[in-house]
PDB file of C-alpha atoms in Angstrom:
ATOM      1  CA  UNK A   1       0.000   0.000   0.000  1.00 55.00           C
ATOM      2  CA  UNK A   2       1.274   3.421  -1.047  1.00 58.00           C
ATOM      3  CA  UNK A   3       1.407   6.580   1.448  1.00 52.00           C
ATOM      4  CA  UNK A   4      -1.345   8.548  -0.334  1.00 52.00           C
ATOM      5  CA  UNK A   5      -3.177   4.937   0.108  1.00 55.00           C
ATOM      6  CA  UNK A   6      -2.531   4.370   3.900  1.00 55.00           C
ATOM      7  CA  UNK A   7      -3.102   8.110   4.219  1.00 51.00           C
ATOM      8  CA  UNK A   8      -6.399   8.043   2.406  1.00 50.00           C
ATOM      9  CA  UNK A   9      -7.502   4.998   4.659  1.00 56.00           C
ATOM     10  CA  UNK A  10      -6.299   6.400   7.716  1.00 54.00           C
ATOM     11  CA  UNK A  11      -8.333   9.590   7.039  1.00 56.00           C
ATOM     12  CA  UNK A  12     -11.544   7.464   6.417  1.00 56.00           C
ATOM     13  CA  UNK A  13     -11.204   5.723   9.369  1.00 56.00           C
ATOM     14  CA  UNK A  14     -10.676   8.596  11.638  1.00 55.00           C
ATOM     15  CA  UNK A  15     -13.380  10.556  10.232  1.00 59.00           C
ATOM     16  CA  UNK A  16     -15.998   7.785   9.368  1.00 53.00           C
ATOM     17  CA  UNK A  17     -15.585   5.497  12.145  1.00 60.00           C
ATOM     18  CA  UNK A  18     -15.459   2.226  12.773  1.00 62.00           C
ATOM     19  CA  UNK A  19     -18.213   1.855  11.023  1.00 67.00           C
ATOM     20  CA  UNK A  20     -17.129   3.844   7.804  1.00 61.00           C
ATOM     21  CA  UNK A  21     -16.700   0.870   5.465  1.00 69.00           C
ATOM     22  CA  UNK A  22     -20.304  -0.489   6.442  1.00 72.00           C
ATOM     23  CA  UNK A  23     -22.258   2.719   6.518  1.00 68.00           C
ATOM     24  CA  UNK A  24     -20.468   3.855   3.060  1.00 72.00           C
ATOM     25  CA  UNK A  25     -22.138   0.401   1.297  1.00 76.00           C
ATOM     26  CA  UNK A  26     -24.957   1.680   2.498  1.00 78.00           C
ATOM     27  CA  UNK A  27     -25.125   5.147   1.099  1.00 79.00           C
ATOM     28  CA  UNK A  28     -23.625   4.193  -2.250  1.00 76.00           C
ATOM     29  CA  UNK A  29     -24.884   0.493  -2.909  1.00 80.00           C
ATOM     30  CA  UNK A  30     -28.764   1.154  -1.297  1.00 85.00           C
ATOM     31  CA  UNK A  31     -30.863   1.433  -4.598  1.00 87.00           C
ATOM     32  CA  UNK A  32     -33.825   3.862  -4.539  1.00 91.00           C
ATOM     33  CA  UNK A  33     -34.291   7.577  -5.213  1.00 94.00           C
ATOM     34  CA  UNK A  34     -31.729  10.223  -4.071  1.00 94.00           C
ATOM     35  CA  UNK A  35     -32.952  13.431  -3.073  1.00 96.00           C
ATOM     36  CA  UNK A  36     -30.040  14.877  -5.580  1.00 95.00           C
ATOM     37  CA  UNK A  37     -28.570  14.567  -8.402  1.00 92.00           C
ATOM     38  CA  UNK A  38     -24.886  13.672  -8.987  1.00 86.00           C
ATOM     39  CA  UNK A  39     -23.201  16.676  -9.504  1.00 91.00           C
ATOM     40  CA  UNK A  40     -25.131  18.898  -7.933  1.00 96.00           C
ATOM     41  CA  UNK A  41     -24.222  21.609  -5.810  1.00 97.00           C
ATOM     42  CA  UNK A  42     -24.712  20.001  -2.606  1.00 97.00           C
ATOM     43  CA  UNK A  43     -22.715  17.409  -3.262  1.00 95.00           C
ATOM     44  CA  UNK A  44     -20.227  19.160  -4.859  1.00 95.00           C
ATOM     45  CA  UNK A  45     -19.319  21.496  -1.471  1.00 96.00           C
ATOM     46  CA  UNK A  46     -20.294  18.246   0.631  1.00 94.00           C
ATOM     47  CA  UNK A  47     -17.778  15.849  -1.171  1.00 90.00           C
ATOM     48  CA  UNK A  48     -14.988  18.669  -0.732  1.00 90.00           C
ATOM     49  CA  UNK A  49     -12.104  18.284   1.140  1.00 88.00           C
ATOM     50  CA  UNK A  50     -12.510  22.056   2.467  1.00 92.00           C
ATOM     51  CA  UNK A  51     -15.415  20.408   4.432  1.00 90.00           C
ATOM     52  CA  UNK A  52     -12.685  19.841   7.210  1.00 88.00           C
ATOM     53  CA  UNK A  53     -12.224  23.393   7.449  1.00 91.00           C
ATOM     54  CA  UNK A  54     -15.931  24.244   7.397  1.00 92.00           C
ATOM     55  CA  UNK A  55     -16.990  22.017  10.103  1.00 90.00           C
ATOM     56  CA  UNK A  56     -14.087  23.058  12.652  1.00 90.00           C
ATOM     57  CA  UNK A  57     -15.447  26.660  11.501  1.00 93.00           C
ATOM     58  CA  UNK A  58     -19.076  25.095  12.319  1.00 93.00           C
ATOM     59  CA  UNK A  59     -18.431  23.694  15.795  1.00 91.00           C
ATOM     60  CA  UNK A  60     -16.993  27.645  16.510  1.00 94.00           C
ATOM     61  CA  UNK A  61     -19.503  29.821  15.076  1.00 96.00           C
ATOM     62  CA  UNK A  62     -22.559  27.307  16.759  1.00 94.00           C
ATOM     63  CA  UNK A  63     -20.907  27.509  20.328  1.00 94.00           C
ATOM     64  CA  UNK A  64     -21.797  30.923  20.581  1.00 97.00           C
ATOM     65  CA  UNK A  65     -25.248  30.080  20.729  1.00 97.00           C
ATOM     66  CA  UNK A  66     -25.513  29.974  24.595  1.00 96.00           C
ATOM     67  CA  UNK A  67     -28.196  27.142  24.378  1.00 96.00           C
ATOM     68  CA  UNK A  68     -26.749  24.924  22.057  1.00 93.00           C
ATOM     69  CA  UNK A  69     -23.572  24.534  24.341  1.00 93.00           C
ATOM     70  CA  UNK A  70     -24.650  24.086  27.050  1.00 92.00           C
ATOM     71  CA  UNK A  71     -26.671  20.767  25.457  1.00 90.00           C
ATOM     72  CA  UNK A  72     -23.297  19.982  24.127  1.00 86.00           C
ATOM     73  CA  UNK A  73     -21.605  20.835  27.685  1.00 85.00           C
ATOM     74  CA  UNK A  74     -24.505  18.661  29.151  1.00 87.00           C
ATOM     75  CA  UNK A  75     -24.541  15.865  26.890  1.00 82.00           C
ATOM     76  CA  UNK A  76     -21.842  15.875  24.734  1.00 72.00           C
ATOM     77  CA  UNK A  77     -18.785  13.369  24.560  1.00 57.00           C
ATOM     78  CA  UNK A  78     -16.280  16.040  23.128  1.00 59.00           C
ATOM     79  CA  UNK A  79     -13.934  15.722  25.662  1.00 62.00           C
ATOM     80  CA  UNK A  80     -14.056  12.054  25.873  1.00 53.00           C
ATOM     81  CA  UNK A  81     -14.956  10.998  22.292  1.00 57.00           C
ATOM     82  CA  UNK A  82     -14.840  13.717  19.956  1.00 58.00           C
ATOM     83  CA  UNK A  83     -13.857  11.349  16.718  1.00 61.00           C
ATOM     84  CA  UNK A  84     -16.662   9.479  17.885  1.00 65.00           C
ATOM     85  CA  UNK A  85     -19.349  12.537  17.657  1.00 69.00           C
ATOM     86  CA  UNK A  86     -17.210  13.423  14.631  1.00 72.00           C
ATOM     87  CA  UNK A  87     -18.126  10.329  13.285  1.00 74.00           C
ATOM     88  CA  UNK A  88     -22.138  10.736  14.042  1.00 78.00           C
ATOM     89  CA  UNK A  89     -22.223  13.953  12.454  1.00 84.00           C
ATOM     90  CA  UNK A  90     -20.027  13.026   9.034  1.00 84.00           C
ATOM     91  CA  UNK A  91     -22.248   9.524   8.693  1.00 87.00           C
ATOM     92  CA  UNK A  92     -25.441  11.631   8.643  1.00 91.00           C
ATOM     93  CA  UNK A  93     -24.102  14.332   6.015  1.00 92.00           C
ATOM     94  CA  UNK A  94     -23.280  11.390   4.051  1.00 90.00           C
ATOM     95  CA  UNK A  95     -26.417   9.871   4.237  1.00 92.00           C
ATOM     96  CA  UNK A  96     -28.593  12.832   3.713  1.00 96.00           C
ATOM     97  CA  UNK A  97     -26.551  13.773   0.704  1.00 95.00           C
ATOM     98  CA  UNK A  98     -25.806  10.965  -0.850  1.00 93.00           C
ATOM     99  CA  UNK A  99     -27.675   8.185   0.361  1.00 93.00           C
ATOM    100  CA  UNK A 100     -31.181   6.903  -0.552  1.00 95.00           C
ATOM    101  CA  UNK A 101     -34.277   8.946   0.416  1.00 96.00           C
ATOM    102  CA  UNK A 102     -35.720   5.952   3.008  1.00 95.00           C
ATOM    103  CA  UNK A 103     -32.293   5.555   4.171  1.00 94.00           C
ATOM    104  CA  UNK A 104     -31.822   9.470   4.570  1.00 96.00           C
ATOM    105  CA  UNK A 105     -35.076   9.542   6.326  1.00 97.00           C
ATOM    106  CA  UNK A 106     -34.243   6.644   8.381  1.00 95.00           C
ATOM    107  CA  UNK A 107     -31.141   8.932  10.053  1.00 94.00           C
ATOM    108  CA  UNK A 108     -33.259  11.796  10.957  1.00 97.00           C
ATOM    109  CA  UNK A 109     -35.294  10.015  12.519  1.00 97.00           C
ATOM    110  CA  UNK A 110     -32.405   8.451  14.576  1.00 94.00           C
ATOM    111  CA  UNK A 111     -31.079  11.882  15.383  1.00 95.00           C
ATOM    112  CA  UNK A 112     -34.572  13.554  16.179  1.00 96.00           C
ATOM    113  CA  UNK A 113     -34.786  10.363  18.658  1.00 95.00           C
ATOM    114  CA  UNK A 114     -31.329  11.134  19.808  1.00 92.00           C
ATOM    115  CA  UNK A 115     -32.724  14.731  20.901  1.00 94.00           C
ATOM    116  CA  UNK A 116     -35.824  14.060  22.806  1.00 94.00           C
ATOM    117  CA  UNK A 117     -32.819  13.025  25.626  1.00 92.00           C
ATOM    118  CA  UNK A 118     -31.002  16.317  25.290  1.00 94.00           C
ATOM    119  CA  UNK A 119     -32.579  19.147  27.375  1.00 96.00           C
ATOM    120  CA  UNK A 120     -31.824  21.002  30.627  1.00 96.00           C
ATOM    121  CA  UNK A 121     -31.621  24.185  31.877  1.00 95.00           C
ATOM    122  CA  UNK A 122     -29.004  26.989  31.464  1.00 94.00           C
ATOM    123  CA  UNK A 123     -27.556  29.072  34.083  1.00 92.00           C
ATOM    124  CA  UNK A 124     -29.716  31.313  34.507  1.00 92.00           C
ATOM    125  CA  UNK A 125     -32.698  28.460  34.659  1.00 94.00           C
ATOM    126  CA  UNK A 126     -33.675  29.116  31.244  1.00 94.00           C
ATOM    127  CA  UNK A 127     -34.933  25.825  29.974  1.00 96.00           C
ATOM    128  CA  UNK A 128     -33.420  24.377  26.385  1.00 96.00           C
ATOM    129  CA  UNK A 129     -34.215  21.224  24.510  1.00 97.00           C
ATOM    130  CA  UNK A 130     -32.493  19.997  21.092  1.00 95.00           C
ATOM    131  CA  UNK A 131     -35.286  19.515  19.569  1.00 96.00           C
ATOM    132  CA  UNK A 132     -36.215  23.463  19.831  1.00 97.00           C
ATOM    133  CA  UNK A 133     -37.043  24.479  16.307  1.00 97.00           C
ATOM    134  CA  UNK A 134     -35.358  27.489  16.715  1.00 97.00           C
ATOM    135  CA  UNK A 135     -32.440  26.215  18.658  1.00 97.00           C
ATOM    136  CA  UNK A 136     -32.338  23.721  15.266  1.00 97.00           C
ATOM    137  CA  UNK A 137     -32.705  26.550  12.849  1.00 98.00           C
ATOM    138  CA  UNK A 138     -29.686  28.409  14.377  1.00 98.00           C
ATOM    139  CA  UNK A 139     -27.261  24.764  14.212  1.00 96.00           C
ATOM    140  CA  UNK A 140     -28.364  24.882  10.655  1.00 97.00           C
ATOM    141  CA  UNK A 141     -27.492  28.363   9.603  1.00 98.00           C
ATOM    142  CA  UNK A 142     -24.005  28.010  11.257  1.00 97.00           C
ATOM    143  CA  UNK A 143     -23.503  24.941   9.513  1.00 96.00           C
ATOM    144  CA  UNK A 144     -24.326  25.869   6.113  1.00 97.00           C
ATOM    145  CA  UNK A 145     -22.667  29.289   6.159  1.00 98.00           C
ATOM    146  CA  UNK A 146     -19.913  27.433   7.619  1.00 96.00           C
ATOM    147  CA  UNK A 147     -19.578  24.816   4.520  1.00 96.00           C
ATOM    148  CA  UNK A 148     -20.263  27.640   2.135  1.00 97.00           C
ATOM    149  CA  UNK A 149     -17.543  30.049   3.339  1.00 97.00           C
ATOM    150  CA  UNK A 150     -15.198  27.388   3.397  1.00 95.00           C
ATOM    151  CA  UNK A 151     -15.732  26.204   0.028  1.00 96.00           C
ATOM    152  CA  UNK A 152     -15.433  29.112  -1.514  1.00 96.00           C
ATOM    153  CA  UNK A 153     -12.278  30.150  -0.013  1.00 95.00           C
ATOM    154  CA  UNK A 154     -10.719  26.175  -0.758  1.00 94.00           C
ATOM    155  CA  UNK A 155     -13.229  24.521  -2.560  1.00 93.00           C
ATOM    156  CA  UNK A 156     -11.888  22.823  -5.589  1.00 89.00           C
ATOM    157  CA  UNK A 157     -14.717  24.130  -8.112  1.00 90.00           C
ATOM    158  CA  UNK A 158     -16.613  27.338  -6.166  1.00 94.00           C
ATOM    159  CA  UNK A 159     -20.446  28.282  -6.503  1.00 97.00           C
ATOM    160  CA  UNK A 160     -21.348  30.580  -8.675  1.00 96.00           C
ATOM    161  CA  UNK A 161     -24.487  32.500  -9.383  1.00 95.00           C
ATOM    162  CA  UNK A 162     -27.477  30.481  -8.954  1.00 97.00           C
ATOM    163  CA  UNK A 163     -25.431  27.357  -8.131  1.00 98.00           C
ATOM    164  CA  UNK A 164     -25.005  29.324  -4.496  1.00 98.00           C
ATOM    165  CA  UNK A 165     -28.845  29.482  -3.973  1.00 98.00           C
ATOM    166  CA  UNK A 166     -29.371  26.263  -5.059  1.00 98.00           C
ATOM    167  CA  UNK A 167     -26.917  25.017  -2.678  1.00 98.00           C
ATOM    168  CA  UNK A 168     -28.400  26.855   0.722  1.00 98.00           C
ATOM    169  CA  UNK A 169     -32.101  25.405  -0.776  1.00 98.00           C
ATOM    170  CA  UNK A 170     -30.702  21.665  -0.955  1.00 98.00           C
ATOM    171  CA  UNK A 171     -29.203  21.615   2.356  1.00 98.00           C
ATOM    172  CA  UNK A 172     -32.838  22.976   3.053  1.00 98.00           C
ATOM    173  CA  UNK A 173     -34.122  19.887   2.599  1.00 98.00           C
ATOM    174  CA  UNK A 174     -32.630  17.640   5.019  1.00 97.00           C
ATOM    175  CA  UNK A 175     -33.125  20.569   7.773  1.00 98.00           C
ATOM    176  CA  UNK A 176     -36.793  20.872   7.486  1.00 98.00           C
ATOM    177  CA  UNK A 177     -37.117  16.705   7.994  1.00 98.00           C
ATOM    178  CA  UNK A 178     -35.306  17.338  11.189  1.00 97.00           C
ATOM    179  CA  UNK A 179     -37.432  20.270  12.512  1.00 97.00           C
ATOM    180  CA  UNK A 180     -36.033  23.406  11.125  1.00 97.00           C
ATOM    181  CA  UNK A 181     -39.149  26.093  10.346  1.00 97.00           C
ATOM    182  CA  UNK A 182     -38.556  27.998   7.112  1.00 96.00           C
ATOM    183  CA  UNK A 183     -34.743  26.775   6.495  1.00 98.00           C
ATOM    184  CA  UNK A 184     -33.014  29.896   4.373  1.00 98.00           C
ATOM    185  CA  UNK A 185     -33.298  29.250   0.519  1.00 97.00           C
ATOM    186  CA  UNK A 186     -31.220  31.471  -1.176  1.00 98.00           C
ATOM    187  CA  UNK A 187     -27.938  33.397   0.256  1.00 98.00           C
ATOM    188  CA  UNK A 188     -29.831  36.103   1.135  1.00 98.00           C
ATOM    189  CA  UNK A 189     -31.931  34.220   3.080  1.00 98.00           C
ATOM    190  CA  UNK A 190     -29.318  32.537   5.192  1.00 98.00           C
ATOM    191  CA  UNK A 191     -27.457  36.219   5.903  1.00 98.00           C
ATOM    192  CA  UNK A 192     -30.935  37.138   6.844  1.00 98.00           C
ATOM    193  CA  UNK A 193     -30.749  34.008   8.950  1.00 98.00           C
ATOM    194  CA  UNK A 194     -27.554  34.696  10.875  1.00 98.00           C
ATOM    195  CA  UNK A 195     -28.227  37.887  11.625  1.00 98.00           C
ATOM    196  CA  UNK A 196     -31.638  37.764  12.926  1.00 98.00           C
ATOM    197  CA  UNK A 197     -29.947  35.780  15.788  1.00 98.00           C
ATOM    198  CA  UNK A 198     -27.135  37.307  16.749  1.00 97.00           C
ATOM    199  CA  UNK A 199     -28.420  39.260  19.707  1.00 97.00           C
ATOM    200  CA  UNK A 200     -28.393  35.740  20.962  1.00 97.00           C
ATOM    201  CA  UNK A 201     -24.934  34.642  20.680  1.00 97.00           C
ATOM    202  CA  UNK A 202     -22.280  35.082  23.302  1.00 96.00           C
ATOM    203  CA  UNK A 203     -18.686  33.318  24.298  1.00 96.00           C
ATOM    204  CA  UNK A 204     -19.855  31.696  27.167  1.00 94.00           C
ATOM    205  CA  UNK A 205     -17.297  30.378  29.377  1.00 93.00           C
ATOM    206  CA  UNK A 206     -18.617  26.998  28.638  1.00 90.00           C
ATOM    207  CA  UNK A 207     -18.047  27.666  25.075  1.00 92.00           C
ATOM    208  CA  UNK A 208     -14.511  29.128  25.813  1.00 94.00           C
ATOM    209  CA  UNK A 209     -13.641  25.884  27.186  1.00 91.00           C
ATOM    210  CA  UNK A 210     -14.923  23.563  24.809  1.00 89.00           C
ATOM    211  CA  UNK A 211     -13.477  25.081  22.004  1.00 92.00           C
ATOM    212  CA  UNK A 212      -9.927  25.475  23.474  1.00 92.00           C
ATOM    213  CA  UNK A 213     -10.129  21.809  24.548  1.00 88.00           C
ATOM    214  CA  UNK A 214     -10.760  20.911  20.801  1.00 86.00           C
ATOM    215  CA  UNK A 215      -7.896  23.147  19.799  1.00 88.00           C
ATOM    216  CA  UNK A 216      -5.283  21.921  21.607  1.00 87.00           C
ATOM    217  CA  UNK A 217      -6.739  18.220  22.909  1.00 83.00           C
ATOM    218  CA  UNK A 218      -7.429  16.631  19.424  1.00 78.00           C
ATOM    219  CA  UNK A 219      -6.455  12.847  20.542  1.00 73.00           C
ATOM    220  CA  UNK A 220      -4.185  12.906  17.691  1.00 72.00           C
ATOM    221  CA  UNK A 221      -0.335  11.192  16.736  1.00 72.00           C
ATOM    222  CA  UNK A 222       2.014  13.903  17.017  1.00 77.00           C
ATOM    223  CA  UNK A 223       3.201  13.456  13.561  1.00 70.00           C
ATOM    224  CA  UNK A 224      -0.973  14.493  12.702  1.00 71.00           C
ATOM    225  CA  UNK A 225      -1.421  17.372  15.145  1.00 80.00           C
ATOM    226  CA  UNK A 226       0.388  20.263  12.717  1.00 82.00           C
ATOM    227  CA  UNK A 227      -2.177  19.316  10.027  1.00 80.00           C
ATOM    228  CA  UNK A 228      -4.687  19.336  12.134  1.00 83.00           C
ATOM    229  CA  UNK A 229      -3.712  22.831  13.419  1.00 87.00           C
ATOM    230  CA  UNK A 230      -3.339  23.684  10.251  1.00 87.00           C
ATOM    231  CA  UNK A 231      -7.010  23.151   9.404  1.00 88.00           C
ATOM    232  CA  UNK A 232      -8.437  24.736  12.571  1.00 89.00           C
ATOM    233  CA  UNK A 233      -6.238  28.001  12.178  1.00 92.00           C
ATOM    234  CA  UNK A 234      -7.884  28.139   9.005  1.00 92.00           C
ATOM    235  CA  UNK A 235     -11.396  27.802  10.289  1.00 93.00           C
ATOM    236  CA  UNK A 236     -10.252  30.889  12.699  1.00 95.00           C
ATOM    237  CA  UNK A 237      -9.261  32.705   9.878  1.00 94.00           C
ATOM    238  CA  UNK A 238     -12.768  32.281   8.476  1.00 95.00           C
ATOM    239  CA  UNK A 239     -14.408  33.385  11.576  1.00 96.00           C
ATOM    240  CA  UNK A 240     -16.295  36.513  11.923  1.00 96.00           C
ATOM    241  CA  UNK A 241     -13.888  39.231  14.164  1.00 95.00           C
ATOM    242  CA  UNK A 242     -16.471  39.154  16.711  1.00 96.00           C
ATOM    243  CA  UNK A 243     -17.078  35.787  16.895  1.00 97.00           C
ATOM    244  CA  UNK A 244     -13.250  35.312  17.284  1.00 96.00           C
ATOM    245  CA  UNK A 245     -13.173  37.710  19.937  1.00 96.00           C
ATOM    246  CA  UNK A 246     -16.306  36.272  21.791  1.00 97.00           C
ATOM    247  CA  UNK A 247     -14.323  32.997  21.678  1.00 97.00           C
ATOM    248  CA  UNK A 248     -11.032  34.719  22.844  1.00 96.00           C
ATOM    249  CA  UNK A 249      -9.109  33.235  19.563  1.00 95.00           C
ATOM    250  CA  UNK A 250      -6.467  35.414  18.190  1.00 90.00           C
ATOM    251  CA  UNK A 251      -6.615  37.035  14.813  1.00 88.00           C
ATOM    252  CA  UNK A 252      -4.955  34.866  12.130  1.00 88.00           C
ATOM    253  CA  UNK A 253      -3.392  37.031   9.122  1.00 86.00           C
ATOM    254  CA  UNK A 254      -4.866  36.479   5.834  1.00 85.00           C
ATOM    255  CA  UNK A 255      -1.909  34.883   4.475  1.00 84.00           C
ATOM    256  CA  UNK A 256      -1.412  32.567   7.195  1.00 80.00           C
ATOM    257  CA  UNK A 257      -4.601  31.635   6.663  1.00 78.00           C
ATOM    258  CA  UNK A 258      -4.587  31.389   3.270  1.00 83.00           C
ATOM    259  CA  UNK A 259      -1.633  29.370   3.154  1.00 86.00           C
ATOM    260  CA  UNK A 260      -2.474  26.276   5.579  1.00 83.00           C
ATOM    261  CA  UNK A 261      -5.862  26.330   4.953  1.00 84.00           C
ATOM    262  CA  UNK A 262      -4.619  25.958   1.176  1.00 88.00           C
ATOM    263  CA  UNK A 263      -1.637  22.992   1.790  1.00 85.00           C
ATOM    264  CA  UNK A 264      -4.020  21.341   4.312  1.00 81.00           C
ATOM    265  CA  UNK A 265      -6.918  20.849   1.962  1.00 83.00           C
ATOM    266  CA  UNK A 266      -4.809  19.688  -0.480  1.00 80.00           C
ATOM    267  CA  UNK A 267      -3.070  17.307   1.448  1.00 75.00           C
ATOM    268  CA  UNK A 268      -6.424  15.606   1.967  1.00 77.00           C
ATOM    269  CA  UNK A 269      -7.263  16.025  -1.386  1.00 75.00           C
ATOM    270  CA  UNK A 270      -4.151  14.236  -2.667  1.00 71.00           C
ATOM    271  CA  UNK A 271      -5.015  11.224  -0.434  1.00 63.00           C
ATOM    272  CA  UNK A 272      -9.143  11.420  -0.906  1.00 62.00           C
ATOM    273  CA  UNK A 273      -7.443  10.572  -4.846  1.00 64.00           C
ATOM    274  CA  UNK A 274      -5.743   7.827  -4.024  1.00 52.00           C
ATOM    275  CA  UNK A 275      -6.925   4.478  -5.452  1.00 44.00           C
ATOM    276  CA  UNK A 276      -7.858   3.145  -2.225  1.00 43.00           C
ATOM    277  CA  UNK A 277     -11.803   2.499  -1.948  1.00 43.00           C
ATOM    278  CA  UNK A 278     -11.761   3.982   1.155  1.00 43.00           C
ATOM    279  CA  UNK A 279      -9.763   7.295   0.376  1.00 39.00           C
ATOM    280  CA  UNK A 280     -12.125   7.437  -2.530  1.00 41.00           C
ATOM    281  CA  UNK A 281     -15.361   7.423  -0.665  1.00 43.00           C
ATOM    282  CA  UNK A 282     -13.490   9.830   2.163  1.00 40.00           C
ATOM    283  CA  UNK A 283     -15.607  12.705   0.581  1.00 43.00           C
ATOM    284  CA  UNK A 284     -18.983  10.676   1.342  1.00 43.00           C
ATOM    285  CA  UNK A 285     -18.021  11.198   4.861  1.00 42.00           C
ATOM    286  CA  UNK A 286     -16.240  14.562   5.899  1.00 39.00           C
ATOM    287  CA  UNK A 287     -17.857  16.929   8.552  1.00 36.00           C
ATOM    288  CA  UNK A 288     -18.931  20.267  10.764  1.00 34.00           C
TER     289      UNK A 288
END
């Protein structure tokens, strides 16, 4: 086996799960309808490697929302499992991207199940649940905007024009299964989106924590942990300044950013070629 091909695999295995090679038969050899088309714009930022920037940028920008970490806080394994949550989160991209509609449907339900268990109270005795439409629609936003911004900045084909409205309406569809009212449409509509809930958002300590745990805990080899740096100093980088600032994370310069965002994506490019079956299905997998 070649480097790119033990690279490839290790990458899928790390980011998939133990699981991976089962759960990627699924979502490519299930017949039945998909909900896209090959090709399509969804699956086009989905399948990118620049989704490992996006979804370190994802976890940031939706720890701001005070409710949604403390249920992470609360319930949440990402101090003692975080490639295992990692794992959860990339196998239901893949399956509500790529995968058959009943099997698509099949994993929302799963993860709407999985919520009906998260809920508590904040510190101020402010009740939350997971399940909270609007707690959902806020996850959502973060996440999409989060994918987009990264694509476009090391994405190997960008959105353009109506491809970028299409993209925010596809990702549309899985939301609303789960719960989401009115998921954004169109670009406009997710700025809208963001906006409209940013008297909200905060840098809780809670969220301090967490995120500096995943920064500099990432239960990584030491020959792994610069690339992995790499990729969450580029999420920074794509960070709003105030988000950064709520988080206490330092500024990153644009062409620091530019240039390990650039080399780390392309690292995991090179190996998500390789000739491996698993490095070749890698980009059914990657996640927020």
């Amino acid at each position: 086996m070649t480097l790119r091909d033990r690279l490839g695999a290790e990458l899928f295995r790390k980011v998939a799960g133990p699981d991976g090679p089962r759960n990627r038969r699924r979502v490519h050899g299930t017949p039945g309808p998909r909900w896209f088309e090959p090709g399509s714009p969804i699956g086009r930022v989905h399948g990118d490697a620049s989704m490992f920037v996006g979804g370190i940028r994802a976890i940031m920008l939706q720890s701001l929302h005070p409710a949604a970490m403390q249920g992470v806080a609360d319930h949440s394994g990402y101090r003692g499992d975080m490639w295992g949550r990692l794992a959860q989160v990339s196998t239901y991209i893949a399956m509500t991207t790529f995968g058959a509609e009943q099997d698509a449907l099949q994993m929302i339900r799963a993860v709407q199940r999985a919520h009906e268990s998260v809920t508590g109270t904040l510190p101020d005795g402010t009740p939350y649940a997971a399940s909270d439409p609007h707690l959902l629609g806020w996850v959502h936003a973060a996440e999409i905007d989060s994918f987009l911004v990264a694509h476009d900045r090391y994405g190997h084909r960008r959105l353009v024009g109506a491809e970028r409205d299409l993209y925010v309406a596809q990702a549309a569809v899985a939301a609303e299964h789960l719960g989401v009212v009115d998921a954004p449409r169109s670009e406009d509509d997710l700025r809208a989106t963001l906006a409209a809930y940013g008297p909200e958002l905060r840098g809780t300590p809670a969220a301090q924590e967490a995120i500096r745990f995943l920064l500099l805990h990432p239960d990584l080899p030491l020959a792994a942990r610069p690339g992995y740096l790499s990729l969450a100093t580029a999420a920074i980088g794509l960070l709003p300044a105030d988000a950064r600032r709520e988080l206490r994370l330092p500024p990153v310069p644009p062409v620091t950013n530019r240039v390990l965002g650039a080399a780390a994506t392309r690292a995991i490019r090179w190996a998500m070629a390789s000739g491996h079956a698993e490095a070749r299905e890698l980009q059914a997998a990657t996640a927020r």
